[in-house]
Coordinates of C-alpha atoms in Angstrom, one line a residue:
M1 CA -199.1 -55.2 -7.0
D2 CA -201.9 -55.5 -4.2
D3 CA -203.6 -52.9 -2.7
L4 CA -202.9 -52.3 1.2
I5 CA -206.2 -51.2 2.4
S6 CA -207.0 -49.2 5.4
R7 CA -208.0 -51.7 8.2
K8 CA -209.4 -48.8 10.3
A9 CA -211.7 -47.2 7.5
L10 CA -212.9 -51.0 6.6
L11 CA -213.9 -51.4 10.2
E12 CA -215.5 -47.9 10.4
K13 CA -217.6 -49.0 7.3
A14 CA -218.6 -52.1 8.9
W15 CA -219.8 -50.7 12.2
E16 CA -221.7 -48.1 10.2
A17 CA -223.4 -50.8 8.3
D18 CA -224.0 -52.9 11.7
T19 CA -225.7 -49.8 13.1
Q20 CA -227.9 -49.4 10.3
C21 CA -229.1 -53.0 9.9
G22 CA -229.4 -53.8 13.9
Y23 CA -227.0 -56.4 13.5
V24 CA -223.5 -57.7 12.6
Q25 CA -223.3 -58.3 8.8
V26 CA -221.0 -59.1 6.3
V27 CA -219.2 -56.0 4.7
D28 CA -220.0 -55.5 0.8
V29 CA -217.6 -56.4 -1.4
G30 CA -218.0 -52.9 -2.9
D31 CA -217.4 -51.4 0.5
I32 CA -214.1 -53.4 0.2
E33 CA -213.4 -52.3 -3.4
D34 CA -213.7 -48.6 -2.2
A35 CA -211.7 -48.7 0.9
P36 CA -208.9 -46.3 0.8
A37 CA -205.6 -47.6 -0.4
V38 CA -202.3 -46.9 1.7
D39 CA -199.2 -45.6 -0.1
A40 CA -196.7 -47.7 0.7
A41 CA -193.7 -49.6 -1.0
P42 CA -192.4 -53.3 -0.8
V43 CA -189.7 -53.5 1.5
V44 CA -186.3 -54.5 0.4
H45 CA -184.1 -56.7 2.7
G46 CA -180.4 -57.0 2.6
R47 CA -177.4 -57.5 4.6
W48 CA -174.0 -56.0 5.1
G49 CA -171.0 -58.0 3.3
E50 CA -167.7 -58.8 4.4
Y51 CA -165.2 -55.5 4.8
E52 CA -163.2 -55.4 1.2
S53 CA -160.1 -53.2 0.8
F54 CA -159.3 -51.5 -2.6
S55 CA -156.0 -50.6 -2.8
L56 CA -156.4 -48.2 -5.6
T57 CA -159.6 -46.8 -3.9
P58 CA -159.3 -46.4 -0.3
S59 CA -162.6 -44.4 0.1
M60 CA -163.9 -47.6 -1.6
N61 CA -163.2 -49.7 1.4
G62 CA -166.1 -50.9 3.9
C63 CA -168.7 -53.2 3.9
P64 CA -170.8 -53.2 0.9
C65 CA -174.8 -53.2 0.9
S66 CA -176.0 -56.4 -0.7
V67 CA -178.7 -54.5 -2.7
C68 CA -176.7 -51.3 -3.9
K69 CA -173.3 -52.4 -3.4
T70 CA -172.1 -49.3 -1.7
H71 CA -169.5 -49.7 0.7
F72 CA -169.6 -48.3 4.2
S73 CA -167.1 -48.1 7.3
P74 CA -167.4 -51.1 9.6
S75 CA -167.8 -49.0 12.4
S76 CA -170.7 -46.7 11.0
I77 CA -172.8 -49.7 10.1
I78 CA -173.1 -51.1 13.6
L79 CA -176.3 -49.2 14.5
M80 CA -177.7 -48.9 10.8
K81 CA -180.7 -50.8 10.5
Y82 CA -181.3 -49.6 7.1
C83 CA -178.9 -48.7 4.0
P84 CA -178.6 -45.1 3.8
N85 CA -178.2 -45.4 0.0
C86 CA -181.1 -47.5 -1.1
G87 CA -183.2 -48.0 2.0
A88 CA -182.9 -51.8 2.2
K89 CA -183.8 -53.5 5.5
M90 CA -180.6 -54.8 7.1
N91 CA -181.7 -57.8 8.4
G92 CA -180.5 -60.1 6.0
G93 CA -183.9 -62.1 5.1
N94 CA -187.3 -61.9 3.8
D95 CA -188.9 -62.6 6.4
N96 CA -190.9 -59.0 7.1
D97 CA -189.7 -58.7 10.5

């Protein structure tokens, strides 16, 4: 997986190099390699499925998360932007918005 680096730290390093040399210069590759990595996880996208009814286990009735398949009542998912069970972002796609 790619590292996510801190833009702020890299810009600070570039400005530091600029003030030492007196002119704008390209940031050294070593500075980029040494930039602190941000602790982040990939976003998992999902969507709420159609309501499902189970006659033998009514507690399972509800709309399933497309990622973890856990069911939630339709009234509770109206305002949920994330699945409370697996953390999937409920925007239905993979466009990182």
